[in-house]
XYZ file of C-alpha atoms in Angstrom:
642
model
C -18.725 7.969 29.911
C -20.975 8.790 32.898
C -21.517 7.843 36.528
C -22.482 4.302 35.626
C -20.701 1.541 33.679
C -22.255 0.947 30.251
C -21.292 -1.239 27.299
C -22.688 -2.063 23.893
C -21.881 -4.645 21.319
C -22.885 -4.938 17.697
C -22.213 -7.670 15.023
C -23.274 -7.493 11.525
C -22.686 -10.462 9.104
C -23.276 -11.308 5.494
C -21.967 -13.844 2.982
C -22.791 -15.237 -0.463
C -25.720 -17.242 0.757
C -27.524 -14.117 2.124
C -28.009 -12.329 -1.183
C -30.026 -12.755 -4.360
C -29.026 -12.923 -8.021
C -31.005 -11.010 -10.550
C -28.759 -11.429 -13.550
C -30.933 -12.755 -16.362
C -29.886 -14.210 -19.736
C -30.157 -10.708 -21.502
C -27.732 -9.179 -19.060
C -25.437 -12.210 -19.361
C -25.469 -11.752 -23.154
C -24.708 -8.051 -22.864
C -21.870 -8.609 -20.524
C -20.487 -11.469 -22.609
C -20.709 -13.939 -19.683
C -20.253 -17.563 -20.786
C -22.697 -20.264 -19.454
C -21.647 -21.276 -15.970
C -19.537 -18.174 -15.329
C -20.413 -16.550 -11.997
C -22.621 -13.473 -12.256
C -20.177 -11.601 -10.082
C -19.003 -9.802 -13.192
C -22.399 -8.005 -13.143
C -23.102 -7.215 -9.569
C -20.157 -6.985 -7.174
C -21.434 -9.853 -4.957
C -20.275 -9.984 -1.357
C -18.051 -13.004 -0.610
C -17.973 -12.323 3.138
C -18.512 -9.342 5.377
C -18.683 -8.708 9.066
C -18.501 -5.652 11.306
C -18.009 -6.132 14.983
C -17.887 -3.180 17.415
C -17.877 -2.732 21.182
C -17.954 0.163 23.685
C -17.236 0.431 27.328
C -17.603 3.648 29.499
C -18.058 4.760 33.042
C -16.644 6.548 35.991
C -12.989 6.587 37.154
C -14.135 8.814 39.986
C -17.790 9.598 40.308
C -18.825 13.201 39.338
C -15.190 14.045 38.563
C -13.450 11.724 36.011
C -14.981 9.409 33.385
C -13.739 7.278 30.486
C -15.115 6.055 27.242
C -13.672 3.491 24.793
C -14.540 1.660 21.671
C -13.191 -0.818 19.208
C -14.161 -1.725 15.682
C -13.185 -4.855 13.591
C -14.550 -4.757 10.046
C -14.152 -6.858 6.943
C -15.700 -6.631 3.420
C -14.589 -8.925 0.663
C -16.623 -8.596 -2.613
C -15.918 -9.534 -6.251
C -15.401 -6.649 -8.689
C -17.613 -5.967 -11.652
C -15.841 -6.944 -14.887
C -12.453 -7.734 -13.298
C -11.217 -11.216 -14.376
C -7.701 -12.610 -13.541
C -5.608 -14.617 -15.957
C -6.725 -17.872 -14.336
C -10.376 -17.000 -14.980
C -11.242 -16.032 -11.333
C -13.081 -12.839 -10.560
C -11.061 -9.983 -9.161
C -11.397 -9.367 -5.457
C -12.068 -6.075 -3.537
C -11.052 -6.948 -0.017
C -11.137 -4.470 2.786
C -10.257 -4.238 6.541
C -10.799 -1.622 9.245
C -9.160 -1.935 12.678
C -10.029 1.114 14.733
C -10.121 2.172 18.424
C -11.059 5.144 20.602
C -10.153 6.198 24.116
C -11.292 9.310 25.879
C -10.931 10.567 29.415
C -13.029 13.613 30.782
C -12.252 15.540 33.914
C -14.615 17.864 35.532
C -12.229 19.977 37.642
C -14.953 22.478 38.857
C -18.631 23.022 37.958
C -17.419 25.447 35.219
C -14.172 23.740 34.089
C -14.026 20.589 32.031
C -11.069 19.066 30.176
C -10.887 15.945 28.027
C -8.303 13.996 26.050
C -9.263 11.858 22.992
C -7.033 9.414 20.955
C -8.041 7.474 17.952
C -5.770 4.815 16.251
C -7.170 3.815 12.832
C -5.931 1.294 10.237
C -7.859 0.960 7.005
C -6.586 -1.481 4.407
C -7.862 -1.912 0.800
C -5.680 -4.847 -0.446
C -6.805 -4.659 -4.070
C -7.917 -1.061 -4.804
C -9.145 -0.050 -8.204
C -9.673 3.596 -9.058
C -11.984 4.920 -11.789
C -11.919 4.536 -14.733
C -9.593 1.506 -14.295
C -12.021 -0.688 -12.440
C -12.111 -3.789 -14.645
C -8.426 -4.836 -14.059
C -6.880 -7.994 -12.756
C -5.783 -8.292 -9.099
C -2.016 -8.011 -9.981
C -2.557 -4.459 -11.509
C -4.377 -3.020 -8.501
C -2.723 -1.227 -5.581
C -2.298 -2.414 -2.015
C -3.693 0.675 -0.219
C -3.208 0.849 3.628
C -4.273 4.047 5.346
C -2.729 4.110 8.857
C -3.526 7.080 11.012
C -3.526 8.111 14.716
C -4.976 11.308 15.968
C -5.554 12.982 19.387
C -7.469 16.024 20.585
C -7.087 17.766 23.948
C -9.936 20.223 24.954
C -10.701 22.750 27.617
C -14.114 24.266 28.270
C -14.461 27.052 30.765
C -17.774 28.691 31.863
C -17.501 32.175 33.515
C -20.640 33.335 35.225
C -23.898 32.738 33.316
C -22.883 34.531 30.089
C -19.376 33.688 29.097
C -17.930 30.470 27.653
C -14.264 29.695 26.502
C -13.413 26.661 24.317
C -9.868 25.594 23.375
C -8.726 22.593 21.558
C -5.447 21.310 20.207
C -4.850 18.232 18.100
C -2.670 16.284 15.734
C -3.272 13.697 13.149
C -0.375 11.746 11.608
C 0.131 8.569 9.597
C 0.699 7.342 5.999
C -1.441 6.760 2.842
C 0.235 4.282 0.579
C -0.318 2.717 -2.905
C 1.925 -0.254 -3.033
C 2.503 -2.717 -5.865
C 0.980 -6.090 -5.167
C 3.360 -8.681 -3.703
C 3.550 -10.719 -6.998
C 4.750 -7.739 -8.981
C 8.407 -8.202 -9.996
C 10.939 -5.372 -10.865
C 10.593 -6.155 -14.634
C 6.828 -5.924 -14.585
C 6.174 -2.764 -16.597
C 2.767 -1.167 -16.377
C 0.718 -1.405 -19.553
C -2.496 0.637 -19.774
C -5.142 0.948 -22.471
C -6.513 4.406 -22.616
C -9.623 3.460 -24.491
C -10.582 0.143 -22.809
C -9.423 1.397 -19.434
C -7.593 -1.840 -18.653
C -4.240 -2.321 -17.163
C -1.974 -5.311 -16.515
C 1.519 -6.301 -15.125
C 1.437 -3.649 -12.296
C -0.161 -0.478 -10.853
C 0.938 2.897 -12.175
C 3.527 3.294 -9.534
C 4.606 2.296 -5.959
C 4.154 5.042 -3.520
C 3.799 5.986 0.212
C 2.748 9.239 1.792
C 3.805 10.052 5.362
C 1.973 13.187 6.630
C 0.835 15.000 9.656
C -1.257 18.065 10.614
C -1.486 20.152 13.768
C -4.603 22.030 14.493
C -5.425 24.686 17.165
C -8.997 26.084 17.640
C -10.014 28.528 20.265
C -13.236 30.580 20.683
C -15.166 32.659 23.146
C -18.951 33.008 23.360
C -21.003 35.724 25.118
C -24.656 35.726 25.620
C -26.406 39.029 26.176
C -30.167 39.053 26.886
C -30.746 42.747 26.635
C -28.598 44.829 24.253
C -29.474 47.201 21.461
C -33.171 46.228 21.762
C -32.660 42.522 21.585
C -30.684 39.422 22.620
C -27.317 38.411 21.222
C -25.203 35.349 20.920
C -21.708 36.704 20.165
C -18.777 34.363 19.287
C -15.302 34.938 18.184
C -12.558 32.379 17.402
C -9.135 31.712 16.097
C -7.978 28.652 14.016
C -4.342 27.777 13.251
C -3.091 24.757 11.248
C 0.301 23.468 10.236
C 0.598 20.542 7.656
C 3.388 18.424 6.239
C 2.982 16.186 3.168
C 5.683 13.792 2.079
C 5.749 11.455 -0.995
C 8.069 8.571 -1.949
C 7.323 7.486 -5.475
C 8.915 4.650 -7.486
C 8.026 3.102 -10.809
C 9.281 -0.093 -12.441
C 11.519 0.903 -15.368
C 10.489 4.536 -14.847
C 8.069 4.020 -17.727
C 4.391 3.309 -18.544
C 3.515 1.611 -21.853
C 0.116 2.698 -23.350
C -2.266 1.098 -25.712
C -5.134 2.593 -27.676
C -7.908 -0.005 -28.150
C -5.345 -2.850 -27.952
C -2.729 -1.209 -30.227
C 0.561 0.091 -28.859
C 1.013 3.938 -29.509
C 3.076 5.575 -26.902
C 5.185 5.400 -23.744
C 5.294 7.720 -20.773
C 8.768 8.374 -19.489
C 8.760 9.415 -15.820
C 11.300 11.273 -13.768
C 11.004 8.769 -10.887
C 12.164 7.978 -8.291
C 10.937 10.977 -6.253
C 11.242 12.056 -2.697
C 9.106 15.280 -2.177
C 8.200 17.415 0.728
C 5.336 19.924 0.854
C 4.284 22.223 3.639
C 1.163 24.495 4.071
C -0.028 26.651 6.911
C -3.354 28.344 7.509
C -5.009 30.712 9.953
C -8.425 32.145 10.450
C -10.272 34.505 12.692
C -14.060 34.701 12.771
C -16.686 36.903 14.438
C -20.384 36.231 14.456
C -23.562 37.409 16.262
C -27.022 35.906 16.286
C -29.275 38.895 17.041
C -32.943 38.466 17.885
C -34.981 41.679 17.916
C -38.723 41.461 17.732
C -39.886 39.163 14.918
C -36.480 39.380 13.165
C -33.462 37.085 13.835
C -30.239 37.896 11.951
C -26.965 35.919 11.839
C -24.081 38.256 11.104
C -20.466 37.026 10.621
C -17.145 37.705 8.908
C -14.148 35.369 8.523
C -10.561 36.636 8.028
C -8.074 33.996 6.932
C -4.919 33.342 4.971
C -2.965 30.330 3.650
C 0.656 29.847 2.803
C 2.610 26.921 1.123
C 6.279 26.375 0.560
C 8.664 23.580 -0.475
C 11.518 22.845 1.870
C 14.948 21.842 0.378
C 14.771 18.348 -0.997
C 16.564 15.831 -3.121
C 15.546 12.894 -5.354
C 17.893 10.003 -6.419
C 18.959 9.079 -9.973
C 16.481 7.322 -12.233
C 16.444 5.816 -15.735
C 15.717 9.006 -17.573
C 16.952 11.605 -15.132
C 19.848 12.206 -12.752
C 19.941 13.107 -9.154
C 18.085 16.373 -8.383
C 18.360 18.857 -5.518
C 16.255 21.930 -4.938
C 16.372 24.804 -2.470
C 13.534 25.956 -0.255
C 10.833 27.774 -2.344
C 7.639 29.645 -1.621
C 4.607 28.258 -3.627
C 1.809 30.712 -2.834
C 0.768 33.178 -0.098
C -2.880 34.462 0.210
C -2.186 36.649 3.179
C -5.683 37.947 3.887
C -9.099 37.032 2.535
C -12.260 38.517 4.016
C -15.444 36.455 3.815
C -18.631 38.146 4.988
C -21.767 36.143 5.790
C -25.181 37.448 6.638
C -28.559 35.614 7.137
C -31.996 36.732 8.315
C -35.285 35.124 9.323
C -38.445 37.082 9.784
C -41.553 35.865 11.689
C -44.006 37.218 9.084
C -47.191 37.186 11.182
C -45.665 37.037 14.687
C -47.304 33.669 15.510
C -44.253 31.559 14.984
C -45.768 29.723 11.986
C -44.443 31.544 8.886
C -40.823 32.533 8.324
C -39.184 34.295 5.441
C -35.456 33.528 5.203
C -32.519 34.858 3.308
C -28.743 34.292 3.217
C -25.612 35.384 1.561
C -22.077 33.985 2.296
C -18.719 33.926 0.712
C -16.416 30.882 1.111
C -12.806 30.773 0.080
C -11.587 27.462 -1.086
C -9.441 25.469 1.424
C -6.174 24.070 -0.039
C -4.623 20.654 0.233
C -1.438 19.386 -1.362
C -2.696 19.453 -4.945
C -1.140 22.880 -5.838
C 2.252 22.522 -4.170
C 2.622 19.019 -5.666
C 1.688 20.338 -9.158
C 4.351 23.043 -9.049
C 7.112 21.207 -7.215
C 10.000 20.621 -9.684
C 10.836 17.518 -7.685
C 7.354 15.967 -8.232
C 6.554 13.209 -10.712
C 6.031 14.203 -14.347
C 5.954 12.345 -17.655
C 6.850 12.941 -21.203
C 5.279 11.139 -24.124
C 7.355 9.271 -26.719
C 6.201 7.109 -29.608
C 6.293 3.310 -28.876
C 6.145 0.719 -31.621
C 5.685 -2.904 -30.278
C 7.597 -4.454 -33.143
C 7.161 -8.092 -31.887
C 3.658 -7.598 -30.321
C 4.742 -8.936 -26.964
C 3.418 -5.855 -25.141
C 6.843 -5.247 -23.521
C 9.412 -2.529 -23.785
C 12.264 -4.036 -25.934
C 15.360 -2.206 -27.294
C 14.705 -0.020 -30.425
C 10.952 0.190 -29.887
C 11.013 3.855 -28.311
C 11.356 6.897 -30.647
C 13.465 9.087 -28.395
C 14.268 11.614 -31.110
C 12.091 14.320 -29.529
C 13.036 13.550 -25.886
C 15.133 16.347 -24.380
C 14.642 15.404 -20.743
C 12.268 17.093 -18.287
C 12.746 20.784 -18.942
C 12.156 23.220 -16.072
C 9.247 24.793 -17.851
C 7.232 21.587 -17.419
C 6.774 22.483 -13.656
C 4.522 25.500 -13.354
C 4.931 28.356 -10.925
C 1.961 30.068 -9.201
C 1.281 33.474 -10.709
C 2.191 36.097 -7.964
C -0.915 37.992 -8.870
C -3.330 35.041 -8.747
C -6.345 35.465 -6.510
C -7.780 32.687 -4.226
C -10.736 30.699 -5.641
C -14.002 31.270 -3.804
C -17.705 30.584 -3.928
C -20.621 33.091 -3.305
C -23.809 31.465 -2.006
C -27.283 33.021 -1.978
C -30.529 31.570 -0.674
C -34.078 32.658 -0.039
C -36.954 30.604 1.372
C -40.342 30.413 3.049
C -41.262 28.076 5.868
C -44.853 27.680 6.969
C -46.345 25.543 9.761
C -49.948 24.593 9.194
C -52.317 23.873 12.106
C -51.539 20.497 13.777
C -48.491 18.689 12.398
C -47.986 19.704 8.708
C -45.134 21.981 7.518
C -44.009 23.155 4.095
C -40.689 24.592 3.144
C -39.658 26.218 -0.219
C -36.276 27.561 -0.899
C -34.069 28.889 -3.819
C -30.316 28.483 -3.795
C -27.593 30.035 -6.007
C -23.906 29.301 -5.878
C -21.144 30.940 -8.079
C -17.616 29.365 -8.241
C -15.060 31.965 -9.290
C -11.371 32.613 -9.612
C -10.557 28.966 -10.750
C -6.954 28.048 -10.917
C -5.462 26.215 -13.920
C -2.299 26.121 -15.942
C -1.420 28.272 -18.966
C 1.747 27.714 -21.048
C 3.172 31.150 -21.885
C 5.656 29.518 -24.310
C 2.693 28.190 -26.487
C 0.209 30.944 -27.345
C -3.184 30.011 -28.793
C -2.060 31.388 -32.070
C 0.596 28.632 -32.359
C -2.144 25.945 -32.897
C -3.538 25.149 -36.335
C -6.907 23.409 -36.802
C -6.888 19.902 -38.375
C -9.527 17.333 -39.047
C -9.754 13.926 -37.243
C -12.254 11.118 -37.896
C -13.332 8.551 -35.431
C -16.018 5.875 -35.007
C -18.753 6.525 -32.543
C -21.080 3.572 -31.898
C -20.495 2.342 -35.498
C -21.039 5.746 -37.138
C -18.108 7.770 -38.544
C -17.669 11.182 -37.050
C -15.435 14.158 -37.819
C -13.984 16.627 -35.313
C -11.694 19.610 -35.521
C -8.660 19.524 -33.235
C -5.563 21.754 -32.949
C -1.939 20.909 -33.874
C 0.975 22.774 -32.299
C 3.616 24.635 -34.351
C 6.421 22.072 -34.378
C 8.967 24.763 -33.632
C 7.530 24.967 -30.095
C 7.346 21.263 -29.425
C 10.143 21.228 -26.821
C 9.419 24.691 -25.330
C 7.504 24.933 -22.027
C 6.761 27.911 -19.696
C 3.805 26.993 -17.546
C 2.098 29.223 -14.997
C -0.764 28.394 -12.645
C -3.127 31.294 -12.679
C -6.802 32.415 -12.704
C -8.530 31.798 -15.935
C -11.815 33.615 -16.447
C -13.662 30.629 -18.163
C -12.924 28.254 -15.220
C -16.067 28.969 -13.443
C -19.597 27.602 -12.841
C -23.123 28.596 -11.684
C -25.547 26.559 -9.621
C -29.180 27.239 -9.321
C -31.709 24.992 -7.462
C -35.150 25.062 -5.893
C -36.378 22.762 -3.169
C -39.779 21.954 -1.892
C -40.131 19.909 1.310
C -43.365 18.779 2.993
C -43.201 17.366 6.517
C -45.962 15.701 8.475
C -44.857 15.110 12.143
C -45.792 11.923 14.045
C -49.456 12.074 15.105
C -52.307 9.619 14.845
C -49.662 6.856 14.676
C -48.170 8.011 11.363
C -45.526 10.496 9.887
C -44.290 11.351 6.417
C -41.630 13.527 4.720
C -41.521 14.356 1.045
C -39.316 16.493 -0.974
C -38.388 17.403 -4.637
C -35.316 19.268 -5.810
C -34.836 20.911 -9.291
C -31.244 22.050 -10.025
C -28.682 22.965 -12.679
C -24.981 23.336 -12.254
C -23.293 24.343 -15.440
C -20.019 25.958 -16.483
C -16.453 24.972 -17.448
C -15.798 21.402 -16.548
C -13.440 22.001 -13.597
C -12.166 20.301 -10.379
C -12.751 23.031 -7.881
C -9.690 24.775 -6.385
C -7.297 23.672 -9.050
C -8.280 22.227 -12.427
C -5.644 19.881 -13.931
C -7.128 17.657 -16.644
C -3.868 16.050 -17.319
C -0.037 16.213 -17.081
C 0.194 18.467 -20.160
C -2.629 20.767 -19.267
C -2.558 24.155 -20.880
C -5.568 26.427 -21.205
C -3.816 28.116 -24.148
C -4.174 24.926 -25.984
C -7.639 24.999 -27.678
C -7.928 21.153 -27.400
C -8.378 21.575 -23.609
C -11.288 23.794 -24.131
C -13.162 21.735 -26.577
C -16.615 20.916 -25.157
C -15.726 21.796 -21.692
C -17.166 25.354 -21.369
C -20.832 24.838 -20.998
C -21.532 21.419 -19.545
C -22.690 19.834 -16.233
C -20.320 20.443 -13.385
C -19.688 18.081 -10.462
C -22.709 15.927 -9.512
C -25.343 17.825 -11.431
C -28.777 16.096 -11.018
C -31.585 18.025 -12.709
C -34.201 16.528 -10.413
C -34.428 14.397 -7.255
C -37.439 13.146 -5.316
C -37.852 11.453 -2.021
C -40.939 10.209 -0.142
C -40.470 8.484 3.275
C -43.013 7.593 6.002
C -43.844 5.303 8.806
C -46.896 3.904 10.632
C -47.137 2.454 14.122
C -49.147 -0.787 14.107
C -50.571 -2.433 17.234
C -48.040 -4.000 19.643
C -45.477 -1.258 18.874
C -44.664 -2.691 15.411
C -43.402 -0.039 13.133
C -43.982 -0.234 9.409
C -41.801 2.167 7.287
C -41.031 2.807 3.698
C -39.101 5.117 1.468
C -39.110 5.871 -2.237
C -36.329 7.681 -4.039
C -35.980 8.839 -7.610
C -33.384 11.016 -9.408
C -32.189 11.940 -12.767
C -29.132 10.146 -14.222
C -25.646 11.323 -13.367
C -23.667 13.221 -16.114
C -21.348 11.345 -18.342
C -18.203 12.372 -20.284
C -17.284 11.230 -23.741
C -13.601 11.437 -24.646
C -11.313 10.673 -27.541
C -7.649 10.044 -27.556
C -6.123 11.947 -30.484
C -2.617 10.947 -31.687
C -0.364 12.266 -34.343
C -0.221 15.702 -33.022
C 3.117 17.608 -32.605
C 2.548 18.173 -28.935
C 1.811 14.421 -28.401
C -1.380 12.451 -27.833
C -4.152 14.356 -26.162
C -7.562 13.250 -24.621
C -10.262 15.581 -25.730
C -14.016 15.928 -24.995
C -16.228 15.092 -27.891
C -19.375 16.537 -26.310
C -20.276 18.622 -23.333
C -20.474 16.705 -20.035
C -24.048 15.893 -19.135
C -25.391 15.619 -22.672
C -25.326 11.921 -21.961
C -26.370 10.547 -18.612
C -26.807 7.252 -16.855
C -30.327 6.101 -16.628
C -32.728 7.781 -14.251
C -33.463 6.027 -10.977
C -37.194 5.537 -10.856
C -37.564 2.175 -9.118
C -35.944 2.388 -5.769
C -37.923 1.416 -2.736
C -36.947 0.542 0.774
C -39.441 -1.196 3.206
C -38.819 -2.011 6.954
C -40.653 -3.668 9.756
C -39.342 -3.271 13.257
């Protein structure tokens, strides 16, 4: 919004007639596509897509008050790879976004500016499929609306020519839901295949998640031109947040039936329905200074912060396998004070502004969401495995088919508590580099980066020590060849005992090392180019970041959960990436541009579902993550004329 009215409109459109089909007979045969079947099972073709947006801004009162507004209307419907409905039609992935924005800015004085911004946003995924259950029929997907509204109020105050105050306060609220599809009936019980990753009848559960967050940020900046032999950019600030996360979860029959490669083997009994409430608060104070003295520029900073989570008093109603439950208010964790120093430096090596040596160290404590309080909330959803024999092969739960002899309910020990002595997970980051500007328009940059993830949180069951597991042999078929693996069976006397605690486990850590080389040729003589190559390695225990929870029965005392997880690829570990992009200005202002990208394949996991163990079926890794990878990307070129 400025002193003149301005508006912009954009419309993007695509449908099935505006895309190609490169599915040949070989791919059809590999995918098992019958003649005449649409190739949508191979390429997620778009059925229809459009994206319309518009903006309008201008003055309410010239030089004093302005407004800005925008609206977006988006649709993307595409067929889903491998998903086929019972009538033979391809599964659909249909999406909508309806969003708006309105902002008013008021310049009260030359040094005082305020603004207010509000953003309503509705995103709908009508048939959402989550990995690895991607090739499932429409009925077994979730209807996933995300409805949010947020606002931010800001105040900026300039005092003299050296001092600036910034203050902002905002709130976001709404709901994230995963509903059953409209055609799911109360007697449609979820059936999942843990090997084929298929599912039918219904999604895992019907849930909604009302939530909100308040956030306050305030900072002051001071610019000193002559102090301690150099110039300084000082900044100090405060951040405070308050968050509330509710869940309402329901499950048809309070049960999920599971197949292993098409054969019934177990049922998961759930303590649904659930009505849960989680709260977490955070605060932070930071101090920083950018100090320039001679050929040296330093960035010095430190952050002090803390986080706290608690569970308000709450109640859940009676279900099939559990009665009504009530719980008093309970503290989850309190990391009262964490200190994170950060220091960086850049030195002009020859004093001519062309060569800089850089170095950096910073500590970053992990930010928390609702995963930890949800995992320890005794009112949250949990499941217990029981054997299921589908006697009449109708893939339904009929009387007499469940073996409930070992089911003793949902003992309190299933729900972990956070170890009072647990430390907050963090990452230490190091980097060093050299930048050099050659004469004219060519620059080269080389850098090394190292990142260490430490203090990972996971669950240990104190009622089941590692000594309570006995090694046993299991055989399985891998790509037609028989294989043998050693797994671990629990002492049957401990089968119903649980005492789980969430704590730091030393092996839940990882190390990242990477080098990067970038060459830049700025626009001159009508052309420019940018090229870069990265070599990296991120290895360690296969973990999830702040809190590692491989499954409902996670226990790092259980040797099965450590099999082939301790020295593999972590997160998106790509050993190499390469990019080359450039453009050339032809006569008549016609721009010709191109980009080539290549990268190593993404790491894959290979897992096996092991049954017949005293502790129930377990999913184990049969090789370290990253031993197998997707194919490398070596033929990816974009070309553009504008």
